[in-house]
């Protein structure tokens, strides 16, 4: 990748990087590289498809990463002075985290109207909390641990915490998960819906 790492104070809570349209076009059309804007607040990764999409605007691009509250970050990709809310190629944000061993740590998108939604495509890696976004967004990190009385020291405890924190799986009741129970076809359909956010409304063939 092409890494852009501006020289700023390590305690900076807002960083803006401007990228000329010619550079965006050159990297997007002449290479297969991504662009990584690396800042103390977090990193923003613009993949090659997104670079080509932005290059088509023939405008300089700005990337702003700002910590608007403790644990909350606003990421703005700007073109022609306007925030780009939808990018077909999307973007990836990597935020620093202190507790990388917590499987229940999730990224939550804060919508303009104040409502919030868990970002299923978020996970802690060795780099930090890695989040897939469609465009400019405000996100925050939340410990969304679910307590189940029948999980205890079960070998899959961390996996269970990971999927239930993201709403991919639910429990069999508010306090139980039934970790040794089998998975039904109906449960599988629900999981796929929760994972991809697409609800199946037609007739399901036998499988």
Backbone as JSON Lines, residues from 0, in Angstrom:
{"i":0,"aa":"X","n":[0.83,-1.21,0.0],"ca":[0.0,0.0,0.0],"c":[0.86,1.26,0.0]}
{"i":1,"aa":"X","n":[0.24,2.35,-0.41],"ca":[0.88,3.67,-0.31],"c":[0.47,4.26,1.03]}
{"i":2,"aa":"X","n":[1.44,4.48,1.9],"ca":[1.14,4.94,3.26],"c":[1.42,6.44,3.37]}
{"i":3,"aa":"X","n":[0.42,7.18,3.79],"ca":[0.56,8.62,4.04],"c":[0.5,8.81,5.55]}
{"i":4,"aa":"X","n":[1.62,9.26,6.12],"ca":[1.7,9.41,7.57],"c":[2.16,10.84,7.89]}
{"i":5,"aa":"X","n":[1.22,11.76,8.07],"ca":[1.58,13.16,8.31],"c":[2.29,13.32,9.65]}
{"i":6,"aa":"X","n":[3.2,14.29,9.7],"ca":[3.91,14.58,10.94],"c":[3.03,15.48,11.81]}
{"i":7,"aa":"X","n":[2.41,14.87,12.81],"ca":[1.54,15.61,13.73],"c":[1.86,15.18,15.14]}
{"i":8,"aa":"X","n":[1.38,15.95,16.1],"ca":[1.56,15.6,17.51],"c":[0.9,14.25,17.79]}
{"i":9,"aa":"X","n":[1.59,13.39,18.53],"ca":[1.05,12.06,18.8],"c":[-0.23,12.1,19.62]}
{"i":10,"aa":"X","n":[-0.51,13.24,20.26],"ca":[-1.74,13.39,21.04],"c":[-2.83,14.15,20.27]}
{"i":11,"aa":"X","n":[-2.59,14.39,18.99],"ca":[-3.58,15.11,18.18],"c":[-4.9,14.36,18.16]}
{"i":12,"aa":"X","n":[-6.0,15.1,18.29],"ca":[-7.32,14.45,18.25],"c":[-8.05,14.72,16.94]}
{"i":13,"aa":"X","n":[-7.39,15.46,16.03],"ca":[-7.98,15.68,14.71],"c":[-6.85,15.85,13.69]}
{"i":14,"aa":"X","n":[-6.93,15.08,12.62],"ca":[-5.92,15.14,11.56],"c":[-6.64,15.14,10.22]}
{"i":15,"aa":"X","n":[-6.25,16.06,9.35],"ca":[-6.78,16.11,7.99],"c":[-5.64,16.0,6.99]}
{"i":16,"aa":"X","n":[-5.82,15.14,6.02],"ca":[-4.83,14.94,4.96],"c":[-5.5,15.23,3.63]}
{"i":17,"aa":"X","n":[-4.86,16.06,2.8],"ca":[-5.38,16.36,1.46],"c":[-4.55,15.59,0.43]}
{"i":18,"aa":"X","n":[-5.24,14.98,-0.51],"ca":[-4.57,14.21,-1.55],"c":[-4.99,14.78,-2.91]}
{"i":19,"aa":"X","n":[-4.02,15.26,-3.71],"ca":[-4.36,15.84,-5.01],"c":[-5.04,14.82,-5.93]}
{"i":20,"aa":"X","n":[-5.92,15.32,-6.77],"ca":[-6.66,14.44,-7.68],"c":[-5.71,13.66,-8.58]}
{"i":21,"aa":"X","n":[-4.61,14.29,-9.0],"ca":[-3.66,13.61,-9.87],"c":[-3.03,12.41,-9.18]}
{"i":22,"aa":"X","n":[-2.74,12.54,-7.89],"ca":[-2.16,11.42,-7.14],"c":[-3.17,10.29,-6.99]}
{"i":23,"aa":"X","n":[-4.42,10.65,-6.71],"ca":[-5.48,9.65,-6.58],"c":[-5.63,8.89,-7.89]}
{"i":24,"aa":"X","n":[-5.66,9.62,-9.0],"ca":[-5.83,8.99,-10.31],"c":[-4.63,8.1,-10.65]}
{"i":25,"aa":"X","n":[-3.42,8.6,-10.36],"ca":[-2.23,7.84,-10.7],"c":[-2.14,6.53,-9.94]}
{"i":26,"aa":"X","n":[-2.39,6.59,-8.64],"ca":[-2.32,5.37,-7.83],"c":[-3.43,4.41,-8.22]}
{"i":27,"aa":"X","n":[-4.63,4.95,-8.43],"ca":[-5.77,4.09,-8.74],"c":[-5.67,3.42,-10.1]}
{"i":28,"aa":"X","n":[-5.23,4.18,-11.11],"ca":[-5.25,3.65,-12.47],"c":[-3.96,2.95,-12.89]}
{"i":29,"aa":"X","n":[-2.84,3.31,-12.28],"ca":[-1.56,2.76,-12.71],"c":[-0.99,1.71,-11.77]}
{"i":30,"aa":"X","n":[-1.63,1.5,-10.64],"ca":[-1.17,0.48,-9.7],"c":[-2.39,-0.28,-9.17]}
{"i":31,"aa":"X","n":[-2.14,-1.31,-8.41],"ca":[-3.22,-2.03,-7.72],"c":[-3.18,-1.75,-6.22]}
{"i":32,"aa":"X","n":[-2.44,-0.69,-5.86],"ca":[-2.22,-0.4,-4.45],"c":[-3.41,0.28,-3.79]}
{"i":33,"aa":"X","n":[-3.5,0.12,-2.48],"ca":[-4.42,0.88,-1.65],"c":[-3.67,2.07,-1.09]}
{"i":34,"aa":"X","n":[-4.4,3.02,-0.54],"ca":[-3.81,4.15,0.18],"c":[-4.19,4.05,1.64]}
{"i":35,"aa":"X","n":[-3.2,4.14,2.51],"ca":[-3.43,4.12,3.95],"c":[-3.07,5.48,4.52]}
{"i":36,"aa":"X","n":[-4.04,6.17,5.09],"ca":[-3.78,7.42,5.8],"c":[-3.62,7.07,7.27]}
{"i":37,"aa":"X","n":[-2.41,7.19,7.78],"ca":[-2.09,6.74,9.14],"c":[-1.98,7.95,10.06]}
{"i":38,"aa":"X","n":[-2.8,7.95,11.14],"ca":[-2.81,9.06,12.08],"c":[-2.84,8.51,13.51]}
{"i":39,"aa":"X","n":[-2.52,9.34,14.51],"ca":[-2.6,8.88,15.9],"c":[-4.02,8.5,16.33]}
{"i":40,"aa":"X","n":[-5.02,9.07,15.67],"ca":[-6.41,8.79,16.02],"c":[-6.85,7.45,15.45]}
{"i":41,"aa":"X","n":[-6.36,7.12,14.29],"ca":[-6.71,5.88,13.61],"c":[-6.24,5.92,12.17]}
{"i":42,"aa":"X","n":[-6.27,4.77,11.53],"ca":[-5.87,4.67,10.13],"c":[-7.09,4.51,9.25]}
{"i":43,"aa":"X","n":[-7.03,5.1,8.05],"ca":[-8.09,4.96,7.06],"c":[-7.49,4.33,5.81]}
{"i":44,"aa":"X","n":[-8.09,3.22,5.37],"ca":[-7.6,2.52,4.19],"c":[-8.59,2.72,3.05]}
{"i":45,"aa":"X","n":[-8.1,3.32,1.96],"ca":[-8.89,3.48,0.74],"c":[-8.4,2.43,-0.25]}
{"i":46,"aa":"X","n":[-9.26,1.44,-0.54],"ca":[-8.81,0.39,-1.46],"c":[-8.76,0.91,-2.89]}
{"i":47,"aa":"X","n":[-8.18,0.11,-3.77],"ca":[-7.94,0.57,-5.13],"c":[-9.23,0.89,-5.88]}
{"i":48,"aa":"X","n":[-10.29,0.1,-5.66],"ca":[-11.57,0.4,-6.31],"c":[-12.11,1.75,-5.87]}
{"i":49,"aa":"X","n":[-11.97,2.04,-4.57],"ca":[-12.42,3.33,-4.05],"c":[-11.59,4.48,-4.62]}
{"i":50,"aa":"X","n":[-10.28,4.25,-4.78],"ca":[-9.43,5.29,-5.38],"c":[-9.9,5.63,-6.78]}
{"i":51,"aa":"X","n":[-10.22,4.61,-7.57],"ca":[-10.69,4.86,-8.93],"c":[-12.03,5.58,-8.94]}
{"i":52,"aa":"X","n":[-12.89,5.24,-7.99],"ca":[-14.17,5.92,-7.88],"c":[-13.98,7.39,-7.54]}
{"i":53,"aa":"X","n":[-13.08,7.66,-6.6],"ca":[-12.82,9.04,-6.22],"c":[-12.11,9.8,-7.33]}
{"i":54,"aa":"X","n":[-11.26,9.11,-8.09],"ca":[-10.55,9.76,-9.19],"c":[-11.51,10.25,-10.26]}
{"i":55,"aa":"X","n":[-12.64,9.57,-10.41],"ca":[-13.61,9.94,-11.45],"c":[-14.24,11.3,-11.17]}
{"i":56,"aa":"X","n":[-14.17,11.79,-9.92],"ca":[-14.72,13.11,-9.6],"c":[-13.8,14.23,-10.06]}
{"i":57,"aa":"X","n":[-12.52,13.88,-10.35],"ca":[-11.51,14.85,-10.79],"c":[-11.34,15.99,-9.77]}
{"i":58,"aa":"X","n":[-11.54,15.66,-8.49],"ca":[-11.4,16.62,-7.4],"c":[-10.33,16.15,-6.43]}
{"i":59,"aa":"X","n":[-9.69,17.11,-5.76],"ca":[-8.79,16.73,-4.67],"c":[-9.62,16.06,-3.58]}
{"i":60,"aa":"X","n":[-8.98,15.17,-2.85],"ca":[-9.67,14.41,-1.81],"c":[-9.09,14.77,-0.44]}
{"i":61,"aa":"X","n":[-9.95,14.86,0.55],"ca":[-9.48,15.07,1.92],"c":[-9.95,13.91,2.79]}
{"i":62,"aa":"X","n":[-9.09,13.51,3.72],"ca":[-9.44,12.48,4.69],"c":[-9.22,13.06,6.07]}
{"i":63,"aa":"X","n":[-10.29,13.12,6.87],"ca":[-10.22,13.67,8.22],"c":[-10.59,12.6,9.22]}
{"i":64,"aa":"X","n":[-9.75,12.46,10.25],"ca":[-10.02,11.53,11.34],"c":[-10.02,12.35,12.63]}
{"i":65,"aa":"X","n":[-11.15,12.36,13.34],"ca":[-11.27,13.2,14.53],"c":[-11.9,12.43,15.69]}
{"i":66,"aa":"X","n":[-11.28,12.5,16.84],"ca":[-11.87,11.93,18.05],"c":[-12.81,12.99,18.63]}
{"i":67,"aa":"X","n":[-14.11,12.76,18.46],"ca":[-15.11,13.74,18.87],"c":[-15.54,13.56,20.32]}
{"i":68,"aa":"X","n":[-15.24,12.41,20.89],"ca":[-15.53,12.1,22.3],"c":[-14.66,10.91,22.66]}
{"i":69,"aa":"X","n":[-14.44,10.66,23.94],"ca":[-13.63,9.5,24.31],"c":[-14.19,8.2,23.71]}
{"i":70,"aa":"X","n":[-13.37,7.53,22.92],"ca":[-13.81,6.29,22.3],"c":[-14.69,6.46,21.08]}
{"i":71,"aa":"X","n":[-14.89,7.7,20.63],"ca":[-15.74,7.96,19.47],"c":[-14.95,8.73,18.41]}
{"i":72,"aa":"X","n":[-14.99,8.27,17.17],"ca":[-14.2,8.85,16.1],"c":[-15.08,9.14,14.89]}
{"i":73,"aa":"X","n":[-14.88,10.31,14.31],"ca":[-15.57,10.68,13.08],"c":[-14.57,10.6,11.93]}
{"i":74,"aa":"X","n":[-14.93,9.81,10.92],"ca":[-14.08,9.64,9.73],"c":[-14.81,10.27,8.55]}
{"i":75,"aa":"X","n":[-14.14,11.23,7.9],"ca":[-14.77,11.94,6.79],"c":[-13.87,11.89,5.57]}
{"i":76,"aa":"X","n":[-14.4,11.34,4.49],"ca":[-13.74,11.41,3.19],"c":[-14.45,12.5,2.41]}
{"i":77,"aa":"X","n":[-13.72,13.56,2.05],"ca":[-14.32,14.71,1.4],"c":[-13.91,14.85,-0.05]}
{"i":78,"aa":"X","n":[-14.85,15.29,-0.86],"ca":[-14.58,15.58,-2.28],"c":[-15.33,16.85,-2.64]}
{"i":79,"aa":"X","n":[-14.61,17.83,-3.17],"ca":[-15.22,19.11,-3.54],"c":[-15.91,19.76,-2.35]}
{"i":80,"aa":"X","n":[-15.31,19.6,-1.16],"ca":[-15.83,20.23,0.04],"c":[-17.02,19.54,0.66]}
{"i":81,"aa":"X","n":[-17.41,18.37,0.12],"ca":[-18.57,17.65,0.64],"c":[-18.14,16.27,1.13]}
{"i":82,"aa":"X","n":[-18.76,15.83,2.23],"ca":[-18.47,14.49,2.74],"c":[-19.08,13.45,1.8]}
{"i":83,"aa":"X","n":[-18.31,12.4,1.53],"ca":[-18.78,11.3,0.69],"c":[-19.33,10.21,1.61]}
{"i":84,"aa":"X","n":[-20.64,10.04,1.6],"ca":[-21.29,9.09,2.53],"c":[-21.39,7.68,1.96]}
{"i":85,"aa":"X","n":[-21.24,7.53,0.66],"ca":[-21.4,6.22,0.04],"c":[-20.3,6.02,-1.0]}
{"i":86,"aa":"X","n":[-19.51,4.99,-0.79],"ca":[-18.45,4.61,-1.74],"c":[-18.68,3.15,-2.1]}
{"i":87,"aa":"X","n":[-18.78,2.88,-3.39],"ca":[-19.07,1.5,-3.8],"c":[-17.98,0.54,-3.34]}
{"i":88,"aa":"X","n":[-16.74,1.04,-3.29],"ca":[-15.64,0.2,-2.82],"c":[-15.47,0.22,-1.31]}
{"i":89,"aa":"X","n":[-16.18,1.14,-0.65],"ca":[-16.09,1.24,0.8],"c":[-14.72,1.7,1.27]}
{"i":90,"aa":"X","n":[-14.51,1.62,2.56],"ca":[-13.22,1.96,3.15],"c":[-13.09,1.17,4.45]}
{"i":91,"aa":"X","n":[-11.87,1.1,4.94],"ca":[-11.6,0.39,6.18],"c":[-10.95,1.35,7.17]}
{"i":92,"aa":"X","n":[-11.4,1.29,8.4],"ca":[-10.83,2.11,9.47],"c":[-10.23,1.18,10.53]}
{"i":93,"aa":"X","n":[-9.05,1.53,11.0],"ca":[-8.4,0.77,12.06],"c":[-8.17,1.7,13.24]}
{"i":94,"aa":"X","n":[-8.82,1.4,14.37],"ca":[-8.72,2.24,15.56],"c":[-7.88,1.54,16.63]}
{"i":95,"aa":"X","n":[-7.04,2.29,17.33],"ca":[-6.25,1.68,18.41],"c":[-7.14,1.25,19.56]}
{"i":96,"aa":"X","n":[-6.85,0.1,20.15],"ca":[-7.6,-0.4,21.3],"c":[-6.62,-0.86,22.37]}
{"i":97,"aa":"X","n":[-7.03,-0.73,23.63],"ca":[-6.18,-1.14,24.74],"c":[-6.31,-2.63,25.04]}
{"i":98,"aa":"X","n":[-7.56,-3.12,24.96],"ca":[-7.82,-4.51,25.33],"c":[-8.08,-5.32,24.06]}
{"i":99,"aa":"X","n":[-7.02,-5.8,23.42],"ca":[-7.16,-6.56,22.19],"c":[-7.68,-7.98,22.44]}
{"i":100,"aa":"X","n":[-7.7,-8.4,23.69],"ca":[-8.13,-9.76,24.01],"c":[-9.63,-9.85,24.28]}
{"i":101,"aa":"X","n":[-10.34,-8.74,24.21],"ca":[-11.77,-8.73,24.52],"c":[-12.59,-9.06,23.27]}
{"i":102,"aa":"X","n":[-13.17,-10.26,23.15],"ca":[-13.93,-10.62,21.95],"c":[-15.27,-9.89,21.84]}
{"i":103,"aa":"X","n":[-15.72,-9.27,22.93],"ca":[-17.01,-8.59,22.94],"c":[-16.9,-7.1,22.59]}
{"i":104,"aa":"X","n":[-15.68,-6.64,22.28],"ca":[-15.51,-5.24,21.89],"c":[-16.0,-5.08,20.46]}
{"i":105,"aa":"X","n":[-16.95,-4.17,20.24],"ca":[-17.54,-3.98,18.92],"c":[-17.47,-2.51,18.51]}
{"i":106,"aa":"X","n":[-17.57,-2.31,17.21],"ca":[-17.68,-0.95,16.68],"c":[-19.16,-0.66,16.44]}
{"i":107,"aa":"X","n":[-19.57,0.53,16.82],"ca":[-20.97,0.95,16.68],"c":[-21.02,2.21,15.83]}
{"i":108,"aa":"X","n":[-21.87,2.2,14.83],"ca":[-22.04,3.39,13.99],"c":[-23.07,4.32,14.62]}
{"i":109,"aa":"X","n":[-22.7,5.58,14.75],"ca":[-23.61,6.6,15.29],"c":[-24.19,7.37,14.11]}
{"i":110,"aa":"X","n":[-25.48,7.21,13.88],"ca":[-26.14,7.86,12.75],"c":[-26.4,9.33,13.03]}
{"i":111,"aa":"X","n":[-26.6,10.14,11.99],"ca":[-26.85,11.58,12.18],"c":[-28.02,11.89,13.1]}
{"i":112,"aa":"X","n":[-29.03,10.98,13.14],"ca":[-30.2,11.23,13.99],"c":[-29.99,10.75,15.42]}
{"i":113,"aa":"X","n":[-28.77,10.27,15.72],"ca":[-28.46,9.83,17.08],"c":[-28.67,8.35,17.32]}
{"i":114,"aa":"X","n":[-29.34,7.67,16.4],"ca":[-29.51,6.23,16.56],"c":[-28.18,5.52,16.34]}
{"i":115,"aa":"X","n":[-28.09,4.31,16.86],"ca":[-26.84,3.58,16.76],"c":[-27.08,2.17,16.23]}
{"i":116,"aa":"X","n":[-26.09,1.63,15.54],"ca":[-26.19,0.26,15.04],"c":[-24.82,-0.4,15.1]}
{"i":117,"aa":"X","n":[-24.82,-1.66,15.54],"ca":[-23.57,-2.41,15.62],"c":[-23.07,-2.71,14.22]}
{"i":118,"aa":"X","n":[-21.79,-2.51,14.01],"ca":[-21.18,-2.85,12.72],"c":[-20.69,-4.29,12.81]}
{"i":119,"aa":"X","n":[-21.4,-5.18,12.15],"ca":[-21.07,-6.6,12.24],"c":[-19.67,-6.87,11.71]}
{"i":120,"aa":"X","n":[-19.32,-6.17,10.62],"ca":[-18.0,-6.37,10.02],"c":[-16.95,-5.55,10.78]}
{"i":121,"aa":"X","n":[-16.73,-5.92,12.02],"ca":[-15.71,-5.27,12.84],"c":[-15.07,-6.34,13.72]}
{"i":122,"aa":"X","n":[-13.76,-6.27,13.86],"ca":[-13.04,-7.26,14.66],"c":[-11.7,-6.69,15.08]}
{"i":123,"aa":"X","n":[-11.23,-7.12,16.23],"ca":[-9.92,-6.68,16.72],"c":[-8.84,-7.56,16.1]}
{"i":124,"aa":"X","n":[-7.87,-6.93,15.45],"ca":[-6.71,-7.63,14.9],"c":[-5.48,-7.14,15.64]}
{"i":125,"aa":"X","n":[-4.31,-7.58,15.21],"ca":[-3.09,-7.12,15.88],"c":[-2.83,-5.64,15.63]}
{"i":126,"aa":"X","n":[-3.54,-5.06,14.67],"ca":[-3.39,-3.63,14.38],"c":[-4.34,-2.77,15.21]}
{"i":127,"aa":"X","n":[-5.45,-3.36,15.64],"ca":[-6.47,-2.62,16.37],"c":[-7.85,-3.05,15.91]}
{"i":128,"aa":"X","n":[-8.87,-2.27,16.26],"ca":[-10.23,-2.57,15.82],"c":[-10.36,-2.22,14.34]}
{"i":129,"aa":"X","n":[-10.58,-3.24,13.52],"ca":[-10.69,-3.06,12.08],"c":[-12.17,-3.06,11.7]}
{"i":130,"aa":"X","n":[-12.59,-1.98,11.03],"ca":[-14.01,-1.76,10.74],"c":[-14.2,-1.49,9.25]}
{"i":131,"aa":"X","n":[-15.15,-2.19,8.65],"ca":[-15.5,-1.94,7.25],"c":[-16.67,-0.96,7.19]}
{"i":132,"aa":"X","n":[-16.49,0.12,6.42],"ca":[-17.51,1.16,6.31],"c":[-17.86,1.4,4.85]}
{"i":133,"aa":"X","n":[-19.04,1.96,4.61],"ca":[-19.47,2.28,3.26],"c":[-19.01,3.68,2.83]}
{"i":134,"aa":"X","n":[-18.73,4.52,3.82],"ca":[-18.32,5.89,3.52],"c":[-18.06,6.64,4.8]}
{"i":135,"aa":"X","n":[-18.11,7.96,4.74],"ca":[-17.88,8.79,5.92],"c":[-18.84,8.39,7.03]}
{"i":136,"aa":"X","n":[-18.31,8.25,8.25],"ca":[-19.13,7.75,9.36],"c":[-18.57,8.21,10.69]}
{"i":137,"aa":"X","n":[-19.43,8.18,11.71],"ca":[-19.01,8.35,13.1],"c":[-19.16,7.0,13.78]}
{"i":138,"aa":"X","n":[-18.1,6.54,14.4],"ca":[-18.13,5.23,15.04],"c":[-17.57,5.33,16.46]}
{"i":139,"aa":"X","n":[-17.99,4.41,17.31],"ca":[-17.45,4.35,18.65],"c":[-17.27,2.89,19.04]}
{"i":140,"aa":"X","n":[-16.4,2.67,20.02],"ca":[-16.12,1.32,20.48],"c":[-16.88,1.06,21.76]}
{"i":141,"aa":"X","n":[-17.53,-0.12,21.83],"ca":[-18.39,-0.46,22.96],"c":[-18.1,-1.9,23.38]}
{"i":142,"aa":"X","n":[-18.04,-2.13,24.69],"ca":[-17.97,-3.49,25.22],"c":[-19.4,-4.0,25.31]}
{"i":143,"aa":"X","n":[-19.74,-4.94,24.43],"ca":[-21.12,-5.42,24.34],"c":[-21.22,-6.87,24.84]}
{"i":144,"aa":"X","n":[-20.59,-7.14,25.96],"ca":[-20.56,-8.49,26.52],"c":[-21.95,-8.97,26.89]}
{"i":145,"aa":"X","n":[-22.29,-10.2,26.48],"ca":[-23.53,-10.85,26.87],"c":[-23.19,-11.94,27.9]}
{"i":146,"aa":"X","n":[-23.93,-11.98,28.98],"ca":[-23.67,-12.94,30.05],"c":[-24.63,-14.12,29.93]}
{"i":147,"aa":"X","n":[-24.04,-15.32,29.77],"ca":[-24.84,-16.54,29.71],"c":[-24.38,-17.48,30.82]}
{"i":148,"aa":"X","n":[-25.34,-17.97,31.59],"ca":[-25.0,-18.79,32.76],"c":[-24.49,-20.17,32.38]}
{"i":149,"aa":"X","n":[-24.75,-20.62,31.15],"ca":[-24.34,-21.97,30.76],"c":[-23.09,-22.01,29.88]}
{"i":150,"aa":"X","n":[-22.41,-20.88,29.76],"ca":[-21.19,-20.85,28.94],"c":[-19.96,-21.08,29.8]}
{"i":151,"aa":"X","n":[-19.86,-20.34,30.92],"ca":[-18.8,-20.56,31.89],"c":[-17.42,-20.71,31.28]}
{"i":152,"aa":"X","n":[-16.83,-21.9,31.42],"ca":[-15.49,-22.16,30.88],"c":[-15.56,-23.0,29.61]}
{"i":153,"aa":"X","n":[-16.67,-22.96,28.92],"ca":[-16.83,-23.73,27.68],"c":[-15.7,-23.38,26.71]}
{"i":154,"aa":"X","n":[-15.23,-24.39,25.96],"ca":[-14.1,-24.19,25.05],"c":[-14.37,-23.12,24.0]}
{"i":155,"aa":"X","n":[-15.64,-22.88,23.67],"ca":[-15.98,-21.9,22.64],"c":[-16.42,-20.56,23.23]}
{"i":156,"aa":"X","n":[-16.1,-20.31,24.49],"ca":[-16.58,-19.1,25.16],"c":[-16.24,-17.83,24.39]}
{"i":157,"aa":"X","n":[-14.98,-17.68,23.96],"ca":[-14.58,-16.47,23.25],"c":[-15.33,-16.32,21.93]}
{"i":158,"aa":"X","n":[-15.52,-17.44,21.23],"ca":[-16.27,-17.39,19.97],"c":[-17.72,-17.0,20.21]}
{"i":159,"aa":"X","n":[-18.3,-17.54,21.29],"ca":[-19.68,-17.21,21.63],"c":[-19.8,-15.73,21.96]}
{"i":160,"aa":"X","n":[-18.86,-15.22,22.73],"ca":[-18.88,-13.8,23.07],"c":[-18.74,-12.93,21.82]}
{"i":161,"aa":"X","n":[-17.91,-13.36,20.88],"ca":[-17.69,-12.6,19.64],"c":[-18.98,-12.49,18.84]}
{"i":162,"aa":"X","n":[-19.64,-13.62,18.59],"ca":[-20.82,-13.59,17.71],"c":[-22.05,-13.0,18.39]}
{"i":163,"aa":"X","n":[-22.19,-13.19,19.71],"ca":[-23.36,-12.63,20.39],"c":[-23.21,-11.12,20.58]}
{"i":164,"aa":"X","n":[-21.99,-10.65,20.79],"ca":[-21.76,-9.22,20.93],"c":[-22.13,-8.47,19.65]}
{"i":165,"aa":"X","n":[-21.97,-9.14,18.51],"ca":[-22.27,-8.52,17.22],"c":[-23.68,-8.82,16.72]}
{"i":166,"aa":"X","n":[-24.45,-9.57,17.52],"ca":[-25.81,-9.88,17.14],"c":[-25.92,-10.9,16.03]}
{"i":167,"aa":"X","n":[-24.81,-11.62,15.76],"ca":[-24.87,-12.66,14.72],"c":[-25.64,-13.86,15.25]}
{"i":168,"aa":"X","n":[-25.35,-14.24,16.48],"ca":[-26.08,-15.29,17.19],"c":[-26.78,-14.66,18.39]}
{"i":169,"aa":"X","n":[-27.9,-15.22,18.77],"ca":[-28.56,-14.84,20.01],"c":[-28.58,-16.05,20.94]}
{"i":170,"aa":"X","n":[-28.99,-15.85,22.17],"ca":[-29.1,-16.97,23.09],"c":[-30.43,-17.67,22.94]}
{"i":171,"aa":"X","n":[-30.57,-18.8,23.61],"ca":[-31.84,-19.5,23.64],"c":[-32.79,-18.83,24.63]}
{"i":172,"aa":"X","n":[-32.24,-17.97,25.49],"ca":[-33.02,-17.13,26.4],"c":[-32.1,-15.97,26.77]}
{"i":173,"aa":"X","n":[-32.61,-14.97,27.5],"ca":[-31.73,-13.86,27.86],"c":[-30.49,-14.28,28.64]}
{"i":174,"aa":"X","n":[-30.54,-15.43,29.32],"ca":[-29.42,-15.83,30.17],"c":[-28.74,-17.13,29.76]}
{"i":175,"aa":"X","n":[-29.24,-17.79,28.72],"ca":[-28.64,-19.06,28.3],"c":[-28.35,-19.06,26.81]}
{"i":176,"aa":"X","n":[-27.31,-19.83,26.45],"ca":[-26.91,-19.93,25.05],"c":[-27.06,-21.34,24.5]}
{"i":177,"aa":"X","n":[-27.0,-22.35,25.37],"ca":[-27.05,-23.76,24.98],"c":[-25.92,-24.08,24.01]}
{"i":178,"aa":"X","n":[-24.66,-23.96,24.46],"ca":[-23.52,-24.1,23.56],"c":[-23.35,-25.49,22.96]}
{"i":179,"aa":"X","n":[-23.94,-26.51,23.56],"ca":[-23.78,-27.87,23.05],"c":[-24.97,-28.32,22.21]}
{"i":180,"aa":"X","n":[-25.92,-27.44,22.02],"ca":[-27.1,-27.79,21.22],"c":[-26.77,-27.74,19.74]}
{"i":181,"aa":"X","n":[-27.52,-28.47,18.92],"ca":[-27.31,-28.46,17.48],"c":[-27.88,-27.2,16.85]}
{"i":182,"aa":"X","n":[-27.51,-26.96,15.6],"ca":[-27.99,-25.8,14.84],"c":[-29.05,-26.25,13.85]}
{"i":183,"aa":"X","n":[-30.22,-25.65,13.92],"ca":[-31.3,-26.0,12.99],"c":[-31.18,-25.16,11.72]}
{"i":184,"aa":"X","n":[-31.92,-25.56,10.7],"ca":[-31.91,-24.8,9.45],"c":[-32.44,-23.38,9.66]}
{"i":185,"aa":"X","n":[-33.48,-23.27,10.5],"ca":[-34.02,-21.95,10.79],"c":[-33.0,-21.05,11.46]}
{"i":186,"aa":"X","n":[-32.22,-21.62,12.37],"ca":[-31.18,-20.85,13.05],"c":[-30.11,-20.39,12.05]}
{"i":187,"aa":"X","n":[-29.76,-21.29,11.1],"ca":[-28.75,-20.95,10.1],"c":[-29.21,-19.79,9.23]}
{"i":188,"aa":"X","n":[-30.48,-19.81,8.82],"ca":[-31.02,-18.72,8.01],"c":[-30.98,-17.41,8.79]}
{"i":189,"aa":"X","n":[-31.32,-17.46,10.08],"ca":[-31.29,-16.27,10.92],"c":[-29.87,-15.72,11.04]}
{"i":190,"aa":"X","n":[-28.91,-16.62,11.22],"ca":[-27.52,-16.2,11.34],"c":[-27.04,-15.51,10.05]}
{"i":191,"aa":"X","n":[-27.38,-16.11,8.9],"ca":[-26.98,-15.5,7.63],"c":[-27.61,-14.13,7.45]}
{"i":192,"aa":"X","n":[-28.87,-14.01,7.89],"ca":[-29.55,-12.71,7.83],"c":[-28.83,-11.7,8.71]}
{"i":193,"aa":"X","n":[-28.49,-12.11,9.93],"ca":[-27.82,-11.2,10.86],"c":[-26.43,-10.82,10.37]}
{"i":194,"aa":"X","n":[-25.76,-11.77,9.72],"ca":[-24.4,-11.51,9.26],"c":[-24.36,-10.56,8.09]}
{"i":195,"aa":"X","n":[-25.32,-10.69,7.18],"ca":[-25.29,-9.9,5.95],"c":[-26.36,-8.8,5.92]}
{"i":196,"aa":"X","n":[-27.26,-8.8,6.89],"ca":[-28.28,-7.77,6.93],"c":[-29.32,-7.87,5.84]}
{"i":197,"aa":"X","n":[-29.49,-9.08,5.27],"ca":[-30.49,-9.29,4.21],"c":[-31.52,-10.29,4.72]}
{"i":198,"aa":"X","n":[-32.76,-9.86,4.77],"ca":[-33.82,-10.73,5.28],"c":[-34.44,-11.54,4.15]}
{"i":199,"aa":"X","n":[-34.53,-12.86,4.36],"ca":[-35.12,-13.74,3.35],"c":[-36.62,-13.78,3.56]}
{"i":200,"aa":"X","n":[-37.39,-13.44,2.51],"ca":[-38.85,-13.38,2.65],"c":[-39.55,-14.36,1.73]}
{"i":201,"aa":"X","n":[-38.8,-15.06,0.88],"ca":[-39.42,-16.01,-0.05],"c":[-39.56,-17.38,0.57]}
{"i":202,"aa":"X","n":[-39.9,-18.37,-0.27],"ca":[-40.04,-19.75,0.19],"c":[-38.68,-20.42,0.2]}
{"i":203,"aa":"X","n":[-38.35,-21.06,1.31],"ca":[-37.05,-21.69,1.45],"c":[-37.14,-23.13,1.01]}
{"i":204,"aa":"X","n":[-36.27,-23.53,0.07],"ca":[-36.22,-24.92,-0.38],"c":[-35.64,-25.78,0.73]}
{"i":205,"aa":"X","n":[-35.96,-27.06,0.68],"ca":[-35.42,-28.0,1.66],"c":[-33.93,-28.19,1.41]}
{"i":206,"aa":"X","n":[-33.17,-28.23,2.51],"ca":[-31.73,-28.51,2.37],"c":[-31.26,-29.2,3.63]}
